[in-house]
PDB file of C-alpha atoms and ligand atoms in Angstrom:
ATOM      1  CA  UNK A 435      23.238  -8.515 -24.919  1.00 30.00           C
ATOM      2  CA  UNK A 436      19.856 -10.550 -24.273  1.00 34.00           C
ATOM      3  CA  UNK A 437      16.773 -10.057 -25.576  1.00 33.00           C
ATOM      4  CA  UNK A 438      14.008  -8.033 -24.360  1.00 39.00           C
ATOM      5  CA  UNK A 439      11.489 -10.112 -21.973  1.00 43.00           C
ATOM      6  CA  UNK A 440       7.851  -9.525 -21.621  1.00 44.00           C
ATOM      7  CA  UNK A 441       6.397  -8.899 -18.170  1.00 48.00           C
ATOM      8  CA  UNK A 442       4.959 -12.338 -16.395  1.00 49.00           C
ATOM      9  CA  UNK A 443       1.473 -12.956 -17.723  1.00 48.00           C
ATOM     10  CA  UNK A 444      -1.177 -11.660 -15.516  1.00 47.00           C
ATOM     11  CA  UNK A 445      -2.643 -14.625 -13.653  1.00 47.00           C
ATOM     12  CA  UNK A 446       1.003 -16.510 -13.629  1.00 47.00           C
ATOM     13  CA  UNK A 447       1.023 -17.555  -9.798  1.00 46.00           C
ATOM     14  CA  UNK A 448       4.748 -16.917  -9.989  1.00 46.00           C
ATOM     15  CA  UNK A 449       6.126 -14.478  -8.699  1.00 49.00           C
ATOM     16  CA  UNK A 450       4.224 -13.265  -5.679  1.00 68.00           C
ATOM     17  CA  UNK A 451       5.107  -9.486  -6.753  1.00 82.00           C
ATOM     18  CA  UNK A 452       6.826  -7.346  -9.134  1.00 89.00           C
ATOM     19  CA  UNK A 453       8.645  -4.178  -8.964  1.00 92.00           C
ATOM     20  CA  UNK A 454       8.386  -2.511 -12.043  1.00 95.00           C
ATOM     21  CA  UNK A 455      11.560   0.046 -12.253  1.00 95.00           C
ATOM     22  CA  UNK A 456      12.707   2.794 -14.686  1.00 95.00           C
ATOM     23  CA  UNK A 457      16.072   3.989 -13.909  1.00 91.00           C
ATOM     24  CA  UNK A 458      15.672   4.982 -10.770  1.00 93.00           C
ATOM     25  CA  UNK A 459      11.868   5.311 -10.213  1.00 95.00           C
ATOM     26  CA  UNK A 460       9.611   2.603  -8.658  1.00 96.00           C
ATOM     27  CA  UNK A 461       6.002   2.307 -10.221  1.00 96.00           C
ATOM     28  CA  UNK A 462       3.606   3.162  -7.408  1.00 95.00           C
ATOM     29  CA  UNK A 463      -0.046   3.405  -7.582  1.00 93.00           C
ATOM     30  CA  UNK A 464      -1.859   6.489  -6.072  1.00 91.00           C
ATOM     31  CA  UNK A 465      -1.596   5.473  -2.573  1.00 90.00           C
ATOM     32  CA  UNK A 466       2.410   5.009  -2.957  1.00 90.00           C
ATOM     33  CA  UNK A 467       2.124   1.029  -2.771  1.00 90.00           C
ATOM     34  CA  UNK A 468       4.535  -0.861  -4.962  1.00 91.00           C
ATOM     35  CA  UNK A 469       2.766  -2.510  -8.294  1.00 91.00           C
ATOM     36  CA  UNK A 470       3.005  -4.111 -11.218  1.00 89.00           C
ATOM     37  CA  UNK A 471       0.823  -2.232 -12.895  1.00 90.00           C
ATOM     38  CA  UNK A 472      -2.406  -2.933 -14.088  1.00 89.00           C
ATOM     39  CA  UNK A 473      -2.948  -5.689 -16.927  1.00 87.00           C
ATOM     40  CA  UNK A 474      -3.873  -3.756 -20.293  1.00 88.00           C
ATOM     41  CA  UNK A 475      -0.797  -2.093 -19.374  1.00 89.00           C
ATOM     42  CA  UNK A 476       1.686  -4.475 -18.695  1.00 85.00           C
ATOM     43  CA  UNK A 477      -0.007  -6.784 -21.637  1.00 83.00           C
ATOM     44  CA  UNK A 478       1.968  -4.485 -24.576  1.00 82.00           C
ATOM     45  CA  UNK A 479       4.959  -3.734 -22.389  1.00 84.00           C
ATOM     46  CA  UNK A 480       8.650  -5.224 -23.199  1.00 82.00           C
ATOM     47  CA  UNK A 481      11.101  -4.753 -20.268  1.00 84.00           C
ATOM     48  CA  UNK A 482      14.684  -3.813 -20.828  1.00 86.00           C
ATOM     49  CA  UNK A 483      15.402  -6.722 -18.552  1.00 85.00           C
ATOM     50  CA  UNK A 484      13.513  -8.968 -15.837  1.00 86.00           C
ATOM     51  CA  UNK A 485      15.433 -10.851 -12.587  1.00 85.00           C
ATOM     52  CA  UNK A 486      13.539 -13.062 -10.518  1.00 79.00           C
ATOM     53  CA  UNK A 487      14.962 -13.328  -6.984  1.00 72.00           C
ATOM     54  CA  UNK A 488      14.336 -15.501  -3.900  1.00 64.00           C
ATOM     55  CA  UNK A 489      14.281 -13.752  -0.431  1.00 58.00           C
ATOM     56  CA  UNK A 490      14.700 -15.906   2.836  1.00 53.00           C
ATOM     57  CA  UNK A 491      10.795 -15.947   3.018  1.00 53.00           C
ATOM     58  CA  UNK A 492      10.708 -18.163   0.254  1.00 61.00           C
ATOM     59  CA  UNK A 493       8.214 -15.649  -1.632  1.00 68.00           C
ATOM     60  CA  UNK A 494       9.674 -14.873  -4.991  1.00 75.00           C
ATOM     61  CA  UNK A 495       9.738 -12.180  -6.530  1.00 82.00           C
ATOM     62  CA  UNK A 496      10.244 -10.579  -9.770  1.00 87.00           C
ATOM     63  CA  UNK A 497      12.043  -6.810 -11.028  1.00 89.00           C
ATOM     64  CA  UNK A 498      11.168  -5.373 -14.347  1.00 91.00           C
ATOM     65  CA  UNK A 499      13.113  -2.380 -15.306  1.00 93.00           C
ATOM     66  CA  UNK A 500      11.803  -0.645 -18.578  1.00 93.00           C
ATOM     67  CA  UNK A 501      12.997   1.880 -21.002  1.00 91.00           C
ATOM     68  CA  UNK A 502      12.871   5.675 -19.955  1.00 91.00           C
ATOM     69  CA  UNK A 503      10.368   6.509 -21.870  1.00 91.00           C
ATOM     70  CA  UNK A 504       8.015   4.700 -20.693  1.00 92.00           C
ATOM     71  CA  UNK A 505       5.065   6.431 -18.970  1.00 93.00           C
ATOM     72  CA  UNK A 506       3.173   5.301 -15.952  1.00 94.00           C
ATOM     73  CA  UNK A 507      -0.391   3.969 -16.928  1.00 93.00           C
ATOM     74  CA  UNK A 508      -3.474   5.724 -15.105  1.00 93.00           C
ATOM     75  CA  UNK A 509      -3.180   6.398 -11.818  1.00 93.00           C
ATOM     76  CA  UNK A 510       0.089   5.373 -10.959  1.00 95.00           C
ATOM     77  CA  UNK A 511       3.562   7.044 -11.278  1.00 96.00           C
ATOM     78  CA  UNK A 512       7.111   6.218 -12.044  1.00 96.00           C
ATOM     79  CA  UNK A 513       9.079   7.795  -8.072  1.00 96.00           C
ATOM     80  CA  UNK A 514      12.332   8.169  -7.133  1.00 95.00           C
ATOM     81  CA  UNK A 515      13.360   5.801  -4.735  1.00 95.00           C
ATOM     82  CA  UNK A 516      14.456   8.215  -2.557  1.00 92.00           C
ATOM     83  CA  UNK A 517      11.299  10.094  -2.333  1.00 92.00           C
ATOM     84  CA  UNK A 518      10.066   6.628  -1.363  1.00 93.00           C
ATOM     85  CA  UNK A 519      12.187   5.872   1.629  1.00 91.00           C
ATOM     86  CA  UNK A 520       9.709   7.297   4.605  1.00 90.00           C
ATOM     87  CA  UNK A 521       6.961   5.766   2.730  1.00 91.00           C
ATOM     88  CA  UNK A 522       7.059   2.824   2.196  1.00 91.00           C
ATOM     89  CA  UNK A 523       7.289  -0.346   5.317  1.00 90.00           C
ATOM     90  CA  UNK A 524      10.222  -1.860   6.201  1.00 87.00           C
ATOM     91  CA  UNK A 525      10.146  -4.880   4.164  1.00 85.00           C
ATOM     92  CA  UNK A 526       9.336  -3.793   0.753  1.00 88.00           C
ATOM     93  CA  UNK A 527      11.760  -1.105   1.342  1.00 90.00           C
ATOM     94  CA  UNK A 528      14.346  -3.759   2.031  1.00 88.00           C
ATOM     95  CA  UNK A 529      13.088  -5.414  -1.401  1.00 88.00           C
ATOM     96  CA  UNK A 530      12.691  -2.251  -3.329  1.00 91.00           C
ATOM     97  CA  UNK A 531      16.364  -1.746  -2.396  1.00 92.00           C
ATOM     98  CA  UNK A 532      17.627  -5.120  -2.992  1.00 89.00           C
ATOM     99  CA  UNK A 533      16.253  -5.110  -6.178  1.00 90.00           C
ATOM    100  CA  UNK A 534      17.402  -1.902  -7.800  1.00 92.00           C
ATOM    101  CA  UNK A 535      20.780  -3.057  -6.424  1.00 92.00           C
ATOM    102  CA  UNK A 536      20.378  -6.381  -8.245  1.00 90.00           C
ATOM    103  CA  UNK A 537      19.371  -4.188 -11.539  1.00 91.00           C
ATOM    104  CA  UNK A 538      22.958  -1.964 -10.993  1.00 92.00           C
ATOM    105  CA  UNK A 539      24.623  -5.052 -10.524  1.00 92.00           C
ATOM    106  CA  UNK A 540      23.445  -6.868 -14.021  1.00 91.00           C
ATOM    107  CA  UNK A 541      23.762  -3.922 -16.060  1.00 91.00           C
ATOM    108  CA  UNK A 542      27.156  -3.375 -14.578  1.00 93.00           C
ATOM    109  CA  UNK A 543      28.661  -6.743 -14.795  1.00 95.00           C
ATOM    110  CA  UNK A 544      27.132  -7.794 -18.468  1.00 95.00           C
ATOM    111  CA  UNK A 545      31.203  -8.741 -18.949  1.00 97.00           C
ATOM    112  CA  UNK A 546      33.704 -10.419 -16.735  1.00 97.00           C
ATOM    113  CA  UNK A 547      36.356  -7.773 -15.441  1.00 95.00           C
ATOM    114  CA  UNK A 548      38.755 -10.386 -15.611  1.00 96.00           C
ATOM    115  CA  UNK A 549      38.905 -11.317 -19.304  1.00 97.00           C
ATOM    116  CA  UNK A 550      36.304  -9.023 -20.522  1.00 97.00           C
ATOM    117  CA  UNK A 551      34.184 -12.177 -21.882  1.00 98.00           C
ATOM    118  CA  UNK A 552      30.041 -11.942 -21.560  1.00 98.00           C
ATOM    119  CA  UNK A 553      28.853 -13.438 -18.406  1.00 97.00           C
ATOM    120  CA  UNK A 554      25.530 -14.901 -17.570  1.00 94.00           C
ATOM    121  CA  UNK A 555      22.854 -14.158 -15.225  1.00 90.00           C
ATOM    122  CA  UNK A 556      22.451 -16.120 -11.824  1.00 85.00           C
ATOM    123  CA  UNK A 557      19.702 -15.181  -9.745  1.00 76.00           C
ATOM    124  CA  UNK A 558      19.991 -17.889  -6.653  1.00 75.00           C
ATOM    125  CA  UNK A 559      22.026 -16.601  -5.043  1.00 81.00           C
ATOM    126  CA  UNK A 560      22.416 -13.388  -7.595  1.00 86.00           C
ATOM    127  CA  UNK A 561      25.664 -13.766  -9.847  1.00 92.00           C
ATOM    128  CA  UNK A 562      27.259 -13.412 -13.085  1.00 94.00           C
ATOM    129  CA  UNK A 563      29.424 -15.920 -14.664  1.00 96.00           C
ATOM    130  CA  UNK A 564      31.783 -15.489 -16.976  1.00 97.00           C
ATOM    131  CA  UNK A 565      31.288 -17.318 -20.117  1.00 96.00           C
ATOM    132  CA  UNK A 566      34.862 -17.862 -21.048  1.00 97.00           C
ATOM    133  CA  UNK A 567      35.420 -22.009 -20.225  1.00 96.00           C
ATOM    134  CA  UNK A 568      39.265 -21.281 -19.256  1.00 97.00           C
ATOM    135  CA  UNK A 569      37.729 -18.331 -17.026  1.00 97.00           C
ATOM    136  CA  UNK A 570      34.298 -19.081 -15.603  1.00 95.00           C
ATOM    137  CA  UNK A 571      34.338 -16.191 -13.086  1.00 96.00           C
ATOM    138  CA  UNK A 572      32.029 -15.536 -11.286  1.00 95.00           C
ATOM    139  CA  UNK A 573      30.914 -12.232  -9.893  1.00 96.00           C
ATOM    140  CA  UNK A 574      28.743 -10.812  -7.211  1.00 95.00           C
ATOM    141  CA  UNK A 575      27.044  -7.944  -5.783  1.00 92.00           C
ATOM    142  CA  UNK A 576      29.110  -5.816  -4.021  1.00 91.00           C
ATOM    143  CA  UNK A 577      28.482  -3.089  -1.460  1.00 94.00           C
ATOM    144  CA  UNK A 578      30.233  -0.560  -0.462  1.00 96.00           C
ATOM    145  CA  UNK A 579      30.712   0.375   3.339  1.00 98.00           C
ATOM    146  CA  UNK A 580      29.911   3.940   3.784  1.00 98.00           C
ATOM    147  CA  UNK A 581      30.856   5.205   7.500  1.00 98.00           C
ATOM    148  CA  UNK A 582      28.382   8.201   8.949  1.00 98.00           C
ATOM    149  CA  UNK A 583      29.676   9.901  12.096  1.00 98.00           C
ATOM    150  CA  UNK A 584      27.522  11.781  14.765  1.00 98.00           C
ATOM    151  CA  UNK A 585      30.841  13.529  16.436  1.00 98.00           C
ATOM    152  CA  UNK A 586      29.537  14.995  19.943  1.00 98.00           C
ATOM    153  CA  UNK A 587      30.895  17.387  22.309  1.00 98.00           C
ATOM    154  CA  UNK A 588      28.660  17.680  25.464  1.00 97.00           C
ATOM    155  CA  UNK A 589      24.951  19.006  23.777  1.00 97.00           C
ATOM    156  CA  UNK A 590      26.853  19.970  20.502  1.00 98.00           C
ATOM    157  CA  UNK A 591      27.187  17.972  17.250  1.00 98.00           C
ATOM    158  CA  UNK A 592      29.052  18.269  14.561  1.00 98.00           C
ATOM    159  CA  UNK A 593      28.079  18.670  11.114  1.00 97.00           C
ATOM    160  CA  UNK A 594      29.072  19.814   7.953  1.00 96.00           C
ATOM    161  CA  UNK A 595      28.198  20.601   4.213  1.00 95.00           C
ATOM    162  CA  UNK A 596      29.322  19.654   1.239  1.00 93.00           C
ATOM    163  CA  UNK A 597      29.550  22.372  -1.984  1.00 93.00           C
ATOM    164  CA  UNK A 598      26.631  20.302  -3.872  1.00 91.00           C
ATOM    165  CA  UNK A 599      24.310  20.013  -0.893  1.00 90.00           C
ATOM    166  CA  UNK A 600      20.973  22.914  -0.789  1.00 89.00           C
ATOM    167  CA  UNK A 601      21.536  25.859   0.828  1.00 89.00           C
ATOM    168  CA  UNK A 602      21.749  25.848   4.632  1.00 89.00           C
ATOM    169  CA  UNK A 603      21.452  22.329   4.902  1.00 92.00           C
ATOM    170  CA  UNK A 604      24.425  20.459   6.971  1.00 95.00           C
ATOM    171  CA  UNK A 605      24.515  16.769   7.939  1.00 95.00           C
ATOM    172  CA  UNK A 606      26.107  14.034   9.702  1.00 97.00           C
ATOM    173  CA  UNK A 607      29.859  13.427   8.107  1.00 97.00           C
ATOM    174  CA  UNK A 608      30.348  10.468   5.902  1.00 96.00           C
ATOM    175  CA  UNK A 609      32.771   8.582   3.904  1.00 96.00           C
ATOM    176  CA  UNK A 610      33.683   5.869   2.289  1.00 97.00           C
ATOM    177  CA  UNK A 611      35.527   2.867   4.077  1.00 98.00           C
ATOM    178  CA  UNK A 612      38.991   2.215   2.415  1.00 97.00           C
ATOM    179  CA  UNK A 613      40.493  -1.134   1.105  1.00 95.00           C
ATOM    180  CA  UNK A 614      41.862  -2.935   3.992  1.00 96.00           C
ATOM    181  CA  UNK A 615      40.892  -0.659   6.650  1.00 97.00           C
ATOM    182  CA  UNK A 616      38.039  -0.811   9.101  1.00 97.00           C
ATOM    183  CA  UNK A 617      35.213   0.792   9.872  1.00 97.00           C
ATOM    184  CA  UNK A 618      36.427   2.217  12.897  1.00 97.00           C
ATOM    185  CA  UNK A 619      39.189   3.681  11.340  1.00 97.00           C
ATOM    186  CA  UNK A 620      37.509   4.921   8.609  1.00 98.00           C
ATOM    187  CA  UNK A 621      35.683   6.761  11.190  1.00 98.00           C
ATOM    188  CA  UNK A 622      38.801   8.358  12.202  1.00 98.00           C
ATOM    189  CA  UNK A 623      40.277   8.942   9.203  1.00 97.00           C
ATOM    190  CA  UNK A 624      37.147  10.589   7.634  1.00 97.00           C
ATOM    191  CA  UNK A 625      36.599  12.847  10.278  1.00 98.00           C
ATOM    192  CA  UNK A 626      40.338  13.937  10.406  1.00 97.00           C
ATOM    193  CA  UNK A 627      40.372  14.363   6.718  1.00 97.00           C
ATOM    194  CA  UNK A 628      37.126  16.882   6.493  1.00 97.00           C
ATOM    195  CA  UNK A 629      37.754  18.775   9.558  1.00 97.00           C
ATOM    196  CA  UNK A 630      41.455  18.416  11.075  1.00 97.00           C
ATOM    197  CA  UNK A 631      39.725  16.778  14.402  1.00 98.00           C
ATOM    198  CA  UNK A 632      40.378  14.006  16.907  1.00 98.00           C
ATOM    199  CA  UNK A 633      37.735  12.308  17.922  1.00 98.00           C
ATOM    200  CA  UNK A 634      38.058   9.328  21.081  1.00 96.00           C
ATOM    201  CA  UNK A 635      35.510   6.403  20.948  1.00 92.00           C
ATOM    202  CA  UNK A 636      33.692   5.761  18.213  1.00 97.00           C
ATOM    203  CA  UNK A 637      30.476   3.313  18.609  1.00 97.00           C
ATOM    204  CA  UNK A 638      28.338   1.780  16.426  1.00 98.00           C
ATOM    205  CA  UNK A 639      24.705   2.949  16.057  1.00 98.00           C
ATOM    206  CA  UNK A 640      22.761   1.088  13.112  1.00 97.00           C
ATOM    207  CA  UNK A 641      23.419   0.340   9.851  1.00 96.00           C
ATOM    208  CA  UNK A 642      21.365   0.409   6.548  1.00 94.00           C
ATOM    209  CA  UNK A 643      21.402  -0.221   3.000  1.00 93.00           C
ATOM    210  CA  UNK A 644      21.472   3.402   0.798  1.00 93.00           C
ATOM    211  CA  UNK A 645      21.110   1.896  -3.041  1.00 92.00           C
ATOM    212  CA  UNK A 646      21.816   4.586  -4.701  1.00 89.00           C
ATOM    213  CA  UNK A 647      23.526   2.963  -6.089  1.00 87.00           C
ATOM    214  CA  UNK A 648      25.061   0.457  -3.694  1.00 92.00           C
ATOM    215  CA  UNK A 649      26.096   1.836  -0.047  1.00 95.00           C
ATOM    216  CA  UNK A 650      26.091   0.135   2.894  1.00 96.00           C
ATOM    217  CA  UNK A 651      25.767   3.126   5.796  1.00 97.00           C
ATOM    218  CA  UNK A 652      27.046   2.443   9.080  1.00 98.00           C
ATOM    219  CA  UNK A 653      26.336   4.801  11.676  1.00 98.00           C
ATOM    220  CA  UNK A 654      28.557   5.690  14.116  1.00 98.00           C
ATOM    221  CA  UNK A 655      28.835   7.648  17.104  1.00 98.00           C
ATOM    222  CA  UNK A 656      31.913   9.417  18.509  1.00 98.00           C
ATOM    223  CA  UNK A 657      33.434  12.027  20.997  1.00 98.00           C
ATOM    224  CA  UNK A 658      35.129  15.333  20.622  1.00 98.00           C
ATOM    225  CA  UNK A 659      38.707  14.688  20.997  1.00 98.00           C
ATOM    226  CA  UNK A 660      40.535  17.732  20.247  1.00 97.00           C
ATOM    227  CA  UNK A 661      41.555  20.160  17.345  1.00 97.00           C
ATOM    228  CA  UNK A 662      40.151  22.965  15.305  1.00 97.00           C
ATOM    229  CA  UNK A 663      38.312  22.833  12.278  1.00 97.00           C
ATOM    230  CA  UNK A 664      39.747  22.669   8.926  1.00 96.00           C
ATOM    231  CA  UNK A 665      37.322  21.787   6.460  1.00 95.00           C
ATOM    232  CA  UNK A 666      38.949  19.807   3.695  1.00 93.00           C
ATOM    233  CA  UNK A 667      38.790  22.328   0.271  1.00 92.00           C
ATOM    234  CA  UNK A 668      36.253  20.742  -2.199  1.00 90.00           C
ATOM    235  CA  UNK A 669      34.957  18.556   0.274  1.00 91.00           C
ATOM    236  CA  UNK A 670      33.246  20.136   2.719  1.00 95.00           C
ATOM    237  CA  UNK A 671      32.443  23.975   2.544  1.00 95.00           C
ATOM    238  CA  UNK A 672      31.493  24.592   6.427  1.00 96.00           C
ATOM    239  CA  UNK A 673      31.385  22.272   9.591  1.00 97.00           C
ATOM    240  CA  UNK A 674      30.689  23.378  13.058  1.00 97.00           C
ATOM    241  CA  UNK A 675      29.427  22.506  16.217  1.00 98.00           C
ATOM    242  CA  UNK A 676      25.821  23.070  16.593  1.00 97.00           C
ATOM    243  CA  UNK A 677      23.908  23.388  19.786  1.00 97.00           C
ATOM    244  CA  UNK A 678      21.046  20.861  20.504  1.00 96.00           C
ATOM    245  CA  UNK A 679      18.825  24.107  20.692  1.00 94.00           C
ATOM    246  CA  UNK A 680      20.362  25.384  17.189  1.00 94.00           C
ATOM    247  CA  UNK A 681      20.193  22.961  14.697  1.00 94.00           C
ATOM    248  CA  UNK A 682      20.186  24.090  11.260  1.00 92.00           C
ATOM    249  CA  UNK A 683      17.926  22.436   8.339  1.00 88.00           C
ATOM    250  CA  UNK A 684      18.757  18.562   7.795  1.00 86.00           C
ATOM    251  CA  UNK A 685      18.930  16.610   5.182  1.00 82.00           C
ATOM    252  CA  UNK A 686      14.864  15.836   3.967  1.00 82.00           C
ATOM    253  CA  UNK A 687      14.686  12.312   4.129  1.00 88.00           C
ATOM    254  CA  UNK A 688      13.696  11.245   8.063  1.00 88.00           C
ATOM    255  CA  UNK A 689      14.775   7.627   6.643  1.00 90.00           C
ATOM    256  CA  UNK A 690      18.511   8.868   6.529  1.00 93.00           C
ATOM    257  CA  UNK A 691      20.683   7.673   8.956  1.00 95.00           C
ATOM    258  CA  UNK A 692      22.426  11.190   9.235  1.00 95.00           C
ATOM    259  CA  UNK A 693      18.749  11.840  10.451  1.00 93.00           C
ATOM    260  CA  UNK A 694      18.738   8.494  13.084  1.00 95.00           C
ATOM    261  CA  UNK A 695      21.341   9.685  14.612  1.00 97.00           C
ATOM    262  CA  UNK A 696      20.717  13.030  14.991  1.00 96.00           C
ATOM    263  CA  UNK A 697      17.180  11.578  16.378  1.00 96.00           C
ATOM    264  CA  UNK A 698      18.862   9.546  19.095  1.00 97.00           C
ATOM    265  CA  UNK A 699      21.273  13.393  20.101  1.00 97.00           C
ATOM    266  CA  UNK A 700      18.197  15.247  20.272  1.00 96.00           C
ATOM    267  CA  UNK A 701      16.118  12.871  22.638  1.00 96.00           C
ATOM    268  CA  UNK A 702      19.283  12.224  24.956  1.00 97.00           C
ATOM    269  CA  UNK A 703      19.019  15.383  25.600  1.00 97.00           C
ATOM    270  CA  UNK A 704      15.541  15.666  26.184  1.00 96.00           C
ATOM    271  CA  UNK A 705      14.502  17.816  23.009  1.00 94.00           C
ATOM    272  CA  UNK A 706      11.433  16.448  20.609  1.00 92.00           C
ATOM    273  CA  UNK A 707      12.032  14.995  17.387  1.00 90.00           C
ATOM    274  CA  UNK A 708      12.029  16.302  14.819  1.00 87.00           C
ATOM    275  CA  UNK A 709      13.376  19.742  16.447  1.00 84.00           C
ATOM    276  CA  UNK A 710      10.537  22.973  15.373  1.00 75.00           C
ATOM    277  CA  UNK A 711      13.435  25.150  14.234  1.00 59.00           C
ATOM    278  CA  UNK A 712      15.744  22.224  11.947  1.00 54.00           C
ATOM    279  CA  UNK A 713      12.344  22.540   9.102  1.00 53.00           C
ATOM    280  CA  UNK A 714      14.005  19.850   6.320  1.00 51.00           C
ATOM    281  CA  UNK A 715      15.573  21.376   4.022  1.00 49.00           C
ATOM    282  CA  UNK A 716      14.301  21.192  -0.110  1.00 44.00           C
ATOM    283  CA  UNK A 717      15.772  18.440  -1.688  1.00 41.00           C
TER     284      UNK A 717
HETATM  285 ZN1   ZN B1206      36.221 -14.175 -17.488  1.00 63.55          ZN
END
């Protein structure tokens, strides 16, 4: 277990930034930019734990994460990264992400899964290594492939719902990529597992990272093959073709790729983005 660490002092020229982080929630000042915080309030704060990190820039920078009940000071707030994602700009999304990864990762790994030792922190390139001297493991950040299927037949697409999803929202099907199998044929296999269907040529799309809390989404796209629906019981409570001109409510976040991809279906087909009647669903 290691000791608490204060935040950087203010005026340190190292790092360049720091994500402050509790659980889940990003501290954000009021016009939803990433921040420290300001310095009376970071002067009396102890973090749970602090990882400074490299990124191929070469700017370094630093994530705090601190005890739940800490509250945001004046004029900023602690957000869910999710509620973040069409906020904030590509890069400090791409950090925001990488470091609440990083955070998963160390609290995770604190002991070696091989001979349940402590391990110690490496942050360049992130690791922890086992302590043991006739062990000495060491072990990395994972991720873990997550395939996302747009399945079309002519100006239909499928989607489907899961029990735990709002009411009347459907998405894009998705699905974990097994051990030792592709992502192709976890496209298959997914979408012949929730719905009984063939589908003939899957392609990739795009790809992005979904930390919550360590998901790697790859998009896909894919055509109608043949067979009738059978939704897998406990997986996925309805799935059906929907019309480019019928769309039901989608999942909220326009960041998602379930959300990219239906983009790219719509405006193939010459409809606007996002489509007047498919109002996001609540979260
Ligand atoms: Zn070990």
């Amino acid at each position: 277990m290691s000791l608490p660490s204060s935040l950087p002092p203010s005026g340190d020229p190292r790092p360049a930034r720091t994500l402050v982080f509790r659980d889940h929630q990003l501290l954000v000042d009021l016009a939803a930019t990433p921040t420290a915080g300001p310095d009376s309030w970071r002067a009396g704060l102890v973090a749970l734990r602090t990882l400074d990190f490299p990124v191929t820039t070469g700017e370094a920078w630093t994530v705090v994460e601190v005890e739940r009940t800490i509250e945001a000071p004046d004029g900023h707030a602690f957000q869910h990264l999710k509620s973040l994602l069409d906020t904030l700009d590509g890069e400090t999304l791409a950090l925001a992400a990488r470091a609440l990864e990083l955070l998963e990762f160390d609290r995770a790994h604190r002991f070696c899964g091989a001979c349940g030792a402590p391990t110690t922190l490496r942050t360049d390139p992130p690791a922890r290594r086992c302590s043991a001297p006739d062990c000495g493991r060491e072990h990395f950040p994972r991720v873990s492939p997550v395939v996302i299927v747009a399945v079309e037949r002519g100006a239909e697409i499928l989607l489907g719902r899961s029990p735990h999803f709002p009411p009347g929202l459907y998405s894009t099907l998705a699905g974990f990529v097994d051990a030792g199998e592709s992502a192709e044929q976890a496209v298959h296999r997914e979408i012949f597992e929730e719905t009984g269907l063939r589908i003939r040529a899957p392609r990739y799309f795009s790809s992005q990272a979904w930390p919550f809390p360590h998901a790697l989404m790859l998009g896909y796209q894919a055509e109608y093959a043949g067979g009738d629906i059978v939704c897998a019981p406990g997986e996925i409570e309805d799935a059906r073709f929907f019309h480019v001109d019928a769309l039901p409510p989608l999942f909220p976040i326009r960041y998602a790729m379930a959300n990219q991809l239906l983009r790219d279906f719509c405006l193939r087909h010459g409809r606007p983005w996002p489509p007047a009647q498919a109002t996001p669903a609540a979260a």
